[in-house]
Backbone as numpy.savetxt, mean C-alpha at the origin, in Angstrom:
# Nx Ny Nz CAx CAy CAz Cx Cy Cz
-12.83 -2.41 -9.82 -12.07 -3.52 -10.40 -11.00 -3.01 -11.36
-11.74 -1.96 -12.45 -10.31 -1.70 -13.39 -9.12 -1.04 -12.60
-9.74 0.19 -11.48 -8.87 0.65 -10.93 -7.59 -0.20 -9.65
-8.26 -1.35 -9.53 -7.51 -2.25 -8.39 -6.09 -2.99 -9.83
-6.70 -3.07 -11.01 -5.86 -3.56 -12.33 -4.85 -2.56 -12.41
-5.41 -1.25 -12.52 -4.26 -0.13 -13.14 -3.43 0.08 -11.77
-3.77 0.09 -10.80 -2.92 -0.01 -9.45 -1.89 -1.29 -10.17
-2.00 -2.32 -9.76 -0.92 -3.44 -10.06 -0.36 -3.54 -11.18
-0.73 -2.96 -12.47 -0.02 -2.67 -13.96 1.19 -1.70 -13.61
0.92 -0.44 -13.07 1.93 0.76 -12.45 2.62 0.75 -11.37
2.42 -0.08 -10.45 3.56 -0.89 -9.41 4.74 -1.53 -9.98
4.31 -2.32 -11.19 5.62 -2.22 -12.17 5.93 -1.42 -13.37
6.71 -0.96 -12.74 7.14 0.19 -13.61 8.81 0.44 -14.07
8.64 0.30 -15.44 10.41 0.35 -16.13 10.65 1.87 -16.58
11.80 2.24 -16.15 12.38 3.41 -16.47 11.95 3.80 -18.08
11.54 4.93 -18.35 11.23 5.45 -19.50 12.85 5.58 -20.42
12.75 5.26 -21.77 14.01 5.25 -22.43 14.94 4.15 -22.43
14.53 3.16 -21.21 15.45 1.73 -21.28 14.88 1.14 -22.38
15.99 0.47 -22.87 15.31 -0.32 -23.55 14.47 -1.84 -23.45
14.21 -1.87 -22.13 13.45 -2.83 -21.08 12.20 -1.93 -21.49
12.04 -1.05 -21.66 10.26 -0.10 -21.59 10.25 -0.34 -23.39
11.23 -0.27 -24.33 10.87 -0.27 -25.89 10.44 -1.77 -26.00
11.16 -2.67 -25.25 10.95 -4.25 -25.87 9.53 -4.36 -24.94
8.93 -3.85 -23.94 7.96 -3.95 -23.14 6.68 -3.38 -24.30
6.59 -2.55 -24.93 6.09 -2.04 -25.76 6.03 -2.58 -27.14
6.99 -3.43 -27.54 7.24 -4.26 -28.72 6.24 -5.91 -28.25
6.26 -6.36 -27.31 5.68 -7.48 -26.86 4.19 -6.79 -26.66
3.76 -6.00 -26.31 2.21 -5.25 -26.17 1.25 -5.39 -27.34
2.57 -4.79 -28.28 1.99 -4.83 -29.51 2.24 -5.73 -30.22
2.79 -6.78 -29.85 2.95 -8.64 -30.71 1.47 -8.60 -29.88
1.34 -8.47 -28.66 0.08 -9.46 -28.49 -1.24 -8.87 -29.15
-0.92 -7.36 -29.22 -2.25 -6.92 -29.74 -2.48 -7.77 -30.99
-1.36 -7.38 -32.02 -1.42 -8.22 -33.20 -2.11 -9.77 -33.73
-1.67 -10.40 -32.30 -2.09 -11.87 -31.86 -3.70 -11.68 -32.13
-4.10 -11.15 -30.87 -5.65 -10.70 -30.34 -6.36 -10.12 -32.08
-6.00 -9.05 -32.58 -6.65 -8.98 -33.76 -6.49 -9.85 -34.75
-5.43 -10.83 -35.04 -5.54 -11.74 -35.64 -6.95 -12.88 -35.42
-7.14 -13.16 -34.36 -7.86 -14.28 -33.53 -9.38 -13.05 -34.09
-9.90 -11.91 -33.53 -10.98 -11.64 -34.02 -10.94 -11.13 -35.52
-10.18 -11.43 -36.02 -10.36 -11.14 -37.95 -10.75 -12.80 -38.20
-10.44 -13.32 -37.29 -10.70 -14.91 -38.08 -12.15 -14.95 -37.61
-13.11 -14.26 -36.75 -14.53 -14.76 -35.93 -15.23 -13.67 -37.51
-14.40 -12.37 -37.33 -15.23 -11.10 -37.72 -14.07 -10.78 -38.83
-14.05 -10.60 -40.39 -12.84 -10.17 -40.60 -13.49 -8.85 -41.17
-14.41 -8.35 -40.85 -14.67 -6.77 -41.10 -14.37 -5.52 -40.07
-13.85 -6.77 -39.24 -13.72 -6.11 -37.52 -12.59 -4.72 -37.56
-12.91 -3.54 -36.39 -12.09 -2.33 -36.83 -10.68 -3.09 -36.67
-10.09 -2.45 -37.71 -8.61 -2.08 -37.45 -7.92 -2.14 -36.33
-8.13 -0.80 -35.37 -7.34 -0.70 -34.73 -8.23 -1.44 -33.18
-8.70 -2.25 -33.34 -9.75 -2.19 -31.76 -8.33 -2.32 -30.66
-7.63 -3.62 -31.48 -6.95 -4.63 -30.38 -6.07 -3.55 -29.47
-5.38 -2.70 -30.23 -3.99 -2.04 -30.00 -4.35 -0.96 -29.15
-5.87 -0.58 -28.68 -5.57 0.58 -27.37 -5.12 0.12 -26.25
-5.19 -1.00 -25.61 -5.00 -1.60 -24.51 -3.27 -2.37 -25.13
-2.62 -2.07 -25.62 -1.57 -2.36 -25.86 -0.91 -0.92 -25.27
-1.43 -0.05 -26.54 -0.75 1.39 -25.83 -1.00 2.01 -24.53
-1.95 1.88 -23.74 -2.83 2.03 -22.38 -1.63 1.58 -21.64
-1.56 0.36 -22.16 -0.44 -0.42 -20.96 1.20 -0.09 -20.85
1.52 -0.44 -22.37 2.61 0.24 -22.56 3.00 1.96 -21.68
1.77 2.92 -21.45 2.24 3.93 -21.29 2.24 3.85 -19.96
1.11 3.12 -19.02 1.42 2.89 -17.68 2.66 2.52 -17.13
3.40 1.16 -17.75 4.39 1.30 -17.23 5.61 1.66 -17.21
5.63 1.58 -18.70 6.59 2.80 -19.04 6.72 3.78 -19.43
6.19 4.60 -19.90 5.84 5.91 -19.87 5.89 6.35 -21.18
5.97 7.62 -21.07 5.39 8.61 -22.07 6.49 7.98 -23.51
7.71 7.80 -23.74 8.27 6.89 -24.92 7.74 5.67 -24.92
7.43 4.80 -24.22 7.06 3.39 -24.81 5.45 3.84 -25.44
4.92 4.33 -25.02 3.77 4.80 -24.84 3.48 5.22 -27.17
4.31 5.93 -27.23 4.56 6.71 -28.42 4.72 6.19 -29.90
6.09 4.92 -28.69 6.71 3.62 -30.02 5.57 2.64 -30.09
5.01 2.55 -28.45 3.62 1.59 -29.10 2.55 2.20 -30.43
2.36 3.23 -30.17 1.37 3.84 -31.19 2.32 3.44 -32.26
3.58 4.36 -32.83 3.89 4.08 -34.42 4.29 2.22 -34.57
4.29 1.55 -33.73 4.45 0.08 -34.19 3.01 -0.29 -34.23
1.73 0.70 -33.40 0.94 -0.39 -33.96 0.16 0.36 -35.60
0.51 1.26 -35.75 0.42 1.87 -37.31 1.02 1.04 -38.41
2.39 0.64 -38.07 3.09 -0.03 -38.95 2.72 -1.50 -38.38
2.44 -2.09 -38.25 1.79 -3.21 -38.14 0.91 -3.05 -38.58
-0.47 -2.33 -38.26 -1.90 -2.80 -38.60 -1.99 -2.26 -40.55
-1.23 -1.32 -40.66 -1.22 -1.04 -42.05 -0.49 -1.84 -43.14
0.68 -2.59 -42.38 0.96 -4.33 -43.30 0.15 -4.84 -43.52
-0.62 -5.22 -42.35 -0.83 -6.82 -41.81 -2.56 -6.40 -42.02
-3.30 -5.84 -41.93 -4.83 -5.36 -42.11 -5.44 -4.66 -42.76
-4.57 -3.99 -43.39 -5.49 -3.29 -44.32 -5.45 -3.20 -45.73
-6.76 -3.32 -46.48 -6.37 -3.96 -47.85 -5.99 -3.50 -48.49
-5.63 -3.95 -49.56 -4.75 -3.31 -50.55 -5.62 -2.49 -51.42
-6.75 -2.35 -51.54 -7.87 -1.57 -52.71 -7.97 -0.80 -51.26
-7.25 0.18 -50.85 -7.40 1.12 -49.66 -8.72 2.01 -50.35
-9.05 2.77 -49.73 -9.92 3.56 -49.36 -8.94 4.81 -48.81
-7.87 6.00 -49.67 -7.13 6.67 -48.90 -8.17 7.77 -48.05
-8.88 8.38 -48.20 -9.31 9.20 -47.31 -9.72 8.86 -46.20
-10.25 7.57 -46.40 -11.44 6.90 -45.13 -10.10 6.24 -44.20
-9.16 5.53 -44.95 -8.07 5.14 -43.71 -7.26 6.27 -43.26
-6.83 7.31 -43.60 -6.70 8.51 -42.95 -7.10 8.90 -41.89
-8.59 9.40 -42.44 -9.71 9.38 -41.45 -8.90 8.66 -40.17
-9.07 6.94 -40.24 -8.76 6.20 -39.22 -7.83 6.12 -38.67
-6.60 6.75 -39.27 -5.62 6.77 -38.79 -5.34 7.76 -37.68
-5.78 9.25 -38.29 -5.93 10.29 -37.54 -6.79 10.46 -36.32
-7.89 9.20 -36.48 -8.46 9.38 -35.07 -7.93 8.23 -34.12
-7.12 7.48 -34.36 -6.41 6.57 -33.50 -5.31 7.22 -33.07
-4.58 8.03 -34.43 -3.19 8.49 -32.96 -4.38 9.90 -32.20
-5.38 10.39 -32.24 -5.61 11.67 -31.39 -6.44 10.27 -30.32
-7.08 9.45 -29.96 -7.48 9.09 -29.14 -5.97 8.40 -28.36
-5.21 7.81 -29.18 -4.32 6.91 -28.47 -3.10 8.23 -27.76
-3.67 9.54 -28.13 -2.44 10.50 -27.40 -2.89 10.77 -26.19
-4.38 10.64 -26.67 -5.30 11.20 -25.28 -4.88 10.26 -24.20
-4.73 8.62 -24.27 -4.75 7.78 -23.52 -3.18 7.85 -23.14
-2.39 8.29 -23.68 -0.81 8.01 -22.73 -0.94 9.70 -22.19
-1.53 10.38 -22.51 -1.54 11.67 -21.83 -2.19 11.45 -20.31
-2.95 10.89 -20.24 -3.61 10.10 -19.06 -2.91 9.54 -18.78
-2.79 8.33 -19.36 -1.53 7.51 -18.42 0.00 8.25 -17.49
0.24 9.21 -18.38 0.96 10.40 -18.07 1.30 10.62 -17.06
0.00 11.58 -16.88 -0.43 12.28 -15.82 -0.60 11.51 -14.68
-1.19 10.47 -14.85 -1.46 8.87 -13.73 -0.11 8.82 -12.76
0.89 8.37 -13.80 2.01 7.84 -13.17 2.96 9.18 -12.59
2.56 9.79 -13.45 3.16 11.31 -12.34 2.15 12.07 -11.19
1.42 11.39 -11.01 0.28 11.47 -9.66 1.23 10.28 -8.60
1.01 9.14 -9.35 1.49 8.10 -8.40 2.47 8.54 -7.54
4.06 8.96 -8.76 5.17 9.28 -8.29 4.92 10.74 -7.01
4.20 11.36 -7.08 4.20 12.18 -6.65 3.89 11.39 -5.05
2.84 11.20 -4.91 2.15 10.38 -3.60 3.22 9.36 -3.24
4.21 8.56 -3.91 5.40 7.76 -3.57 5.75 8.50 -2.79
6.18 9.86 -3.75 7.39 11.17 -3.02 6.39 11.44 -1.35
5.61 11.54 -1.29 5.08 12.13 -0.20 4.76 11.27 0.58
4.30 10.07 0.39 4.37 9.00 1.30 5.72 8.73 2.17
6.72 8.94 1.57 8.08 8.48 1.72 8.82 9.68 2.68
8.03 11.00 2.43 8.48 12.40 3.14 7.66 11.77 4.60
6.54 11.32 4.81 5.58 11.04 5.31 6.88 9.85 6.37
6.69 9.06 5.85 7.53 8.16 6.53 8.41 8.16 7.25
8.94 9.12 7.03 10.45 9.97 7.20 10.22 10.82 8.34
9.51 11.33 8.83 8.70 12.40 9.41 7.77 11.69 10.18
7.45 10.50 9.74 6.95 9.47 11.32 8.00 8.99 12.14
8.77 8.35 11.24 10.15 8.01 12.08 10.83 9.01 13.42
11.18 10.21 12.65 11.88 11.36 12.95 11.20 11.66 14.74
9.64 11.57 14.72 8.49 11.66 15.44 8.94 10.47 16.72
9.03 9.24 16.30 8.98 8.78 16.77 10.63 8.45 17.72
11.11 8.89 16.74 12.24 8.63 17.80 12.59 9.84 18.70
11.93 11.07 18.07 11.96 11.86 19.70 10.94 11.51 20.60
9.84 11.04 20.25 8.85 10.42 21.27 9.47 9.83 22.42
10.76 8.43 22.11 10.84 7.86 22.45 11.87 8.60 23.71
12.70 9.26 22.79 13.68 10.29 23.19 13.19 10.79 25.01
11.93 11.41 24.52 10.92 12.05 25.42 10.67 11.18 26.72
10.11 9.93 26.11 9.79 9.18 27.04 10.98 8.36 28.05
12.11 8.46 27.53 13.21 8.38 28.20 13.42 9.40 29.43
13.36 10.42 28.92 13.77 11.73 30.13 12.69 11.86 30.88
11.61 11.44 30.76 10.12 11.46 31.55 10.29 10.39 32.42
10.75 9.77 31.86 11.66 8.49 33.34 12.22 8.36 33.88
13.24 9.23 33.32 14.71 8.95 34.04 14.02 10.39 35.34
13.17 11.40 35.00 12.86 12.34 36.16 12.10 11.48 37.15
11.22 10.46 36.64 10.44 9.99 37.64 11.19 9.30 38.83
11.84 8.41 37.91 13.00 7.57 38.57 13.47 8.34 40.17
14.64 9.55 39.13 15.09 10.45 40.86 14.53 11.34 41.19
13.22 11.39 40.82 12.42 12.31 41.67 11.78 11.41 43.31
11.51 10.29 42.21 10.64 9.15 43.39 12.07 8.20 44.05
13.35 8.27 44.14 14.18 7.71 44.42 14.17 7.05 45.94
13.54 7.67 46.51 12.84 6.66 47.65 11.97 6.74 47.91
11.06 6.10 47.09 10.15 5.59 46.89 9.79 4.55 45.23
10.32 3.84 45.54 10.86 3.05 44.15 9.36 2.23 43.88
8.21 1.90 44.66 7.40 1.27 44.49 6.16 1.70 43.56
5.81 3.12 44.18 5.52 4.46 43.49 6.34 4.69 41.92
7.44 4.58 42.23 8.05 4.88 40.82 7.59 3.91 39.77
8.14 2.71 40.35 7.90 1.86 39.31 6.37 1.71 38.50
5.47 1.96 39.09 4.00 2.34 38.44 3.94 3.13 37.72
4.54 4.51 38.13 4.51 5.32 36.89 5.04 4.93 36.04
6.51 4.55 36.07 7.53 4.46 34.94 6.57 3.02 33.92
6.08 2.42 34.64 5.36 1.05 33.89 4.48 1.48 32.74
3.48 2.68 33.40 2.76 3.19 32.68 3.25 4.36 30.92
3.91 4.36 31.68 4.89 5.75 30.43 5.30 4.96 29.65
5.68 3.23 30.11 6.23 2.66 29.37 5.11 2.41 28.33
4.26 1.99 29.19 2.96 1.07 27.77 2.54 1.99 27.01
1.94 3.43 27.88 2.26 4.46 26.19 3.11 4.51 25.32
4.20 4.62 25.73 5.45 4.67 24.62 4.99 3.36 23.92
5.04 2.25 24.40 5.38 0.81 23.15 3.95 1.16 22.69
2.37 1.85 22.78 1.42 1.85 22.17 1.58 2.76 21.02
2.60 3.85 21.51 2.80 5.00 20.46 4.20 4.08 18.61
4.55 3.27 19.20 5.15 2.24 18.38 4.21 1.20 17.64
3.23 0.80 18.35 2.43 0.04 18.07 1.35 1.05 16.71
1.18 2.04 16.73 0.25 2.97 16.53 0.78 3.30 15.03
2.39 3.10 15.55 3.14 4.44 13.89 3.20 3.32 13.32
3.49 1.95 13.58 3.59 1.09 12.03 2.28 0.46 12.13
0.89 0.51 12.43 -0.18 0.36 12.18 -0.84 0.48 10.66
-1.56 -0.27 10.13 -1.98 0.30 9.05 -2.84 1.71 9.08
-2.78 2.66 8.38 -4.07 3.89 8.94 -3.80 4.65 10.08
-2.61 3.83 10.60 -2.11 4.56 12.10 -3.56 3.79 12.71
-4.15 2.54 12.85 -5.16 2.26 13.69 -4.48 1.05 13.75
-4.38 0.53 15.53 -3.83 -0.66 15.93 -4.77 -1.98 15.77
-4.60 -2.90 15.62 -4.98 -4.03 15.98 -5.32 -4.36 17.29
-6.22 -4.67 18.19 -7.00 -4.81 19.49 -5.73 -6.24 19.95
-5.63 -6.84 18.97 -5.21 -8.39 19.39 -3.46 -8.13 19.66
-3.08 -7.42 19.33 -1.79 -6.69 18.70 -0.97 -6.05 20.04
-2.50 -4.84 20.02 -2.22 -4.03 21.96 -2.24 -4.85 23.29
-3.46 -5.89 22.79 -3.23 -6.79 24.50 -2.01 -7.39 24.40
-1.53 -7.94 23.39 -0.45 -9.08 23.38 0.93 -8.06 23.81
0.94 -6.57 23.16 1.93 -6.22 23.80 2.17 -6.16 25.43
0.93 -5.74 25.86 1.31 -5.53 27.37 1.36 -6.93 28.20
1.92 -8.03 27.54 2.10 -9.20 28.18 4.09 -9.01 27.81
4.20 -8.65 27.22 5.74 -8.60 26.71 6.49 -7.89 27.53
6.37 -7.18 28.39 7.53 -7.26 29.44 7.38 -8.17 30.76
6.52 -8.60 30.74 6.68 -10.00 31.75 6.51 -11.84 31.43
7.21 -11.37 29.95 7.95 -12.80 29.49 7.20 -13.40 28.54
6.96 -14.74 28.97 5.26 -15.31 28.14 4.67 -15.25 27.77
3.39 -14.81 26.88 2.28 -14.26 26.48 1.14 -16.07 27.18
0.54 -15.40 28.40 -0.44 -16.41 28.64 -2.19 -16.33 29.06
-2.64 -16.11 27.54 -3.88 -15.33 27.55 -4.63 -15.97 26.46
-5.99 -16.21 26.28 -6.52 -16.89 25.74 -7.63 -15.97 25.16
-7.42 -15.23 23.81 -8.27 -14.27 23.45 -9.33 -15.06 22.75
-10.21 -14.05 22.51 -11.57 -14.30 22.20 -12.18 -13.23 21.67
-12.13 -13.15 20.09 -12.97 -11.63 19.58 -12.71 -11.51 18.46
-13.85 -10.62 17.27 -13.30 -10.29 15.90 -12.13 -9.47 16.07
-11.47 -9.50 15.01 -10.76 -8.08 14.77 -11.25 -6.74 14.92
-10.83 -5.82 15.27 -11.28 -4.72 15.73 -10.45 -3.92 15.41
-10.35 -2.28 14.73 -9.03 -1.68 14.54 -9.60 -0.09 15.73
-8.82 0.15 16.48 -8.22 0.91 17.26 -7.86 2.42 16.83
-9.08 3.46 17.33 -8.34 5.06 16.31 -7.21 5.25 17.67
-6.08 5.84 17.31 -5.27 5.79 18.24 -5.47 6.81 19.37
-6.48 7.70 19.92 -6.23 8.12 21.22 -7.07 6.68 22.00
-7.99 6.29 21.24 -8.86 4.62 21.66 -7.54 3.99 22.12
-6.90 3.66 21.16 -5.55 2.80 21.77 -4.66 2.73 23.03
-4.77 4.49 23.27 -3.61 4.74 24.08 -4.53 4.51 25.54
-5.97 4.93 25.46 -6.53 4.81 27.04 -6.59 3.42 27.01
-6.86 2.40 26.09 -6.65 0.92 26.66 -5.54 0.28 27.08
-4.38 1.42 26.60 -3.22 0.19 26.61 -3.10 0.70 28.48
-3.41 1.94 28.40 -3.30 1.59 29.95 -3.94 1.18 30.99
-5.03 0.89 30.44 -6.28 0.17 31.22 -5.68 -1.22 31.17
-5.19 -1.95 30.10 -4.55 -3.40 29.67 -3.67 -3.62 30.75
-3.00 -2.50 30.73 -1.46 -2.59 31.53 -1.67 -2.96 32.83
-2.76 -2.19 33.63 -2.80 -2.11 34.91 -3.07 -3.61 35.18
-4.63 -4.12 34.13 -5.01 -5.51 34.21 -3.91 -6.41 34.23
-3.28 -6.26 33.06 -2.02 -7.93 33.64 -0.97 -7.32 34.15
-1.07 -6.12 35.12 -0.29 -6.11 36.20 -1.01 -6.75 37.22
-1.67 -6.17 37.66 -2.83 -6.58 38.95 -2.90 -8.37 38.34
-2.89 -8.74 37.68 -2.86 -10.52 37.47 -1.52 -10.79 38.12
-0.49 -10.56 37.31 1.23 -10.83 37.34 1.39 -10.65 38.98
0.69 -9.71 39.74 0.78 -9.72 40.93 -0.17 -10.46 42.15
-1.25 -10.29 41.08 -2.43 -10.90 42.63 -3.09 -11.68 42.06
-3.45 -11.70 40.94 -4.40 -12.97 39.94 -3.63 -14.29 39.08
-4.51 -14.63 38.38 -4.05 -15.81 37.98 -2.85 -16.10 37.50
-2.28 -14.88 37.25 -0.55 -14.95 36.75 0.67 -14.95 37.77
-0.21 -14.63 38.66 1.00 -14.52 39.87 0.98 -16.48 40.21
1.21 -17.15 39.58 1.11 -18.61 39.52 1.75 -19.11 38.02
3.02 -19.56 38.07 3.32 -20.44 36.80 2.55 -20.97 35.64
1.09 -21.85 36.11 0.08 -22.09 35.26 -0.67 -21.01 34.75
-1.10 -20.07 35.66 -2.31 -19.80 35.58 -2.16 -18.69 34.15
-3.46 -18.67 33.73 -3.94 -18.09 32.14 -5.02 -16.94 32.97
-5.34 -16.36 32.00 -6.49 -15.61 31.84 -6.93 -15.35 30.63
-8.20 -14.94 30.71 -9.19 -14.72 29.54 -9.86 -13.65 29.04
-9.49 -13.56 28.29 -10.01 -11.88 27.59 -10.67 -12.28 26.13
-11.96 -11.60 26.51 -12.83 -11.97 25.40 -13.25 -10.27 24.92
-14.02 -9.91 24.04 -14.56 -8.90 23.61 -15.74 -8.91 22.35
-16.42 -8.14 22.26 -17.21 -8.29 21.36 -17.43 -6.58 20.84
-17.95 -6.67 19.06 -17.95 -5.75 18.87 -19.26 -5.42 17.70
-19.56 -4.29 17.93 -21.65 -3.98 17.47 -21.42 -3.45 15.61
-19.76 -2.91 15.54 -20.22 -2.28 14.11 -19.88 -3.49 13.14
């Protein structure tokens, strides 16, 4: 749970040094202020500094290592106005002082490190992406010239051809189907529906949980799929304006 929180806190994220990340850090610490106000009125012996780690926590997530810093000295100069009494105790608030900025350094040092993990995995996700693409469009590249040989190799014999070339095709659109997949694992409901898409309509009446697909799984169905609403489109219920078919499935995990 906290970690599904710090995910969506660091998705937004303001440039370190704007002054969008100082006023982000100035509002952190109004609310901390708020929040310890509200428990000095239940508890007014309550610590000092409780409210303001989760001010600076946050502050440093999303903006980083400066907001992170100005949160700490605003919440010093705040909590030492506004909380602490005037018959001080100098050694003992020292004390407290000194162990709030070494815990609150520890926590944007973390946060730190966090958001320069993230950025990093952005960076590589994005190399990643780049490098599926790249993949895929020589795939496709590939699967072009693997046709165009079949084509005039089988040039008379176009009936023959066209089976193969059908087939090369539904790999290729499964190998599309596959790269923008989540996990690279297809959707079951996703693969049948494609191999209805080059003969117009989609007229099929599924029946089944969701199911996700590791992709060499994918690629022997899509051509098992293919052949099926070919052999329909030609000799079964599709070779007829009305007619539907039914594909159901069930699954044990």
């Amino acid at each position: 749970m906290f970690a599904q929180w710090v995910r969506r806190v660091t998705a937004w994220r303001l440039a370190p040094f704007s002054w969008h990340a100082f006023a982000f850090a100035a509002v952190c610490v109004a609310i901390a202020v708020g929040v310890r106000i509200g428990i000095g009125l239940i508890n007014p012996s309550a610590l000092t500094f409780a409210s303001y780690f989760p001010a600076v926590l946050v502050s440093a997530l999303v903006a980083g290592l400066p907001s992170g810093i100005f949160a700490i000295l605003l919440s010093i100069m705040s909590a030492d106005w506004l909380f602490v009494r005037s018959d001080r105790d100098w050694p003992l608030d020292l004390l407290n002082y000194a162990f709030f900025v070494l815990v609150c350094a520890f926590i944007v040092g973390v946060a730190q490190a966090y958001r320069r993990a993230v950025a990093n995995y952005q960076a590589e996700e994005r190399q990643k992406n780049l490098m599926l693409r790249e993949l895929e469009h020589r795939g496709k590249n590939t699967f072009q010239v693997v046709e165009s040989i079949v084509v005039q190799t089988l040039h008379d014999d176009k009936a023959k051809a066209d089976v193969i070339t059908g087939r090369i095709r539904a790999v290729s659109s499964t190998n599309d189907i596959i790269s923008h997949a989540d996990n690279l694992q297809p959707d079951l409901r996703t693969l049948i529906r494609s191999k209805f898409e080059p003969f117009g309509q989609f007229r099929a009446n599924l029946d089944g949980s969701d199911v996700r697909l590791p992709p060499d799984v994918a690629r022997n169905l899509s051509l098992v799929f293919h052949e099926l609403v070919t052999n329909a489109i030609k000799h079964g219920a599709l070779s007829r304006p009305e007619g539907r078919v039914e594909i159901g499935w069930s699954s044990d995990a």
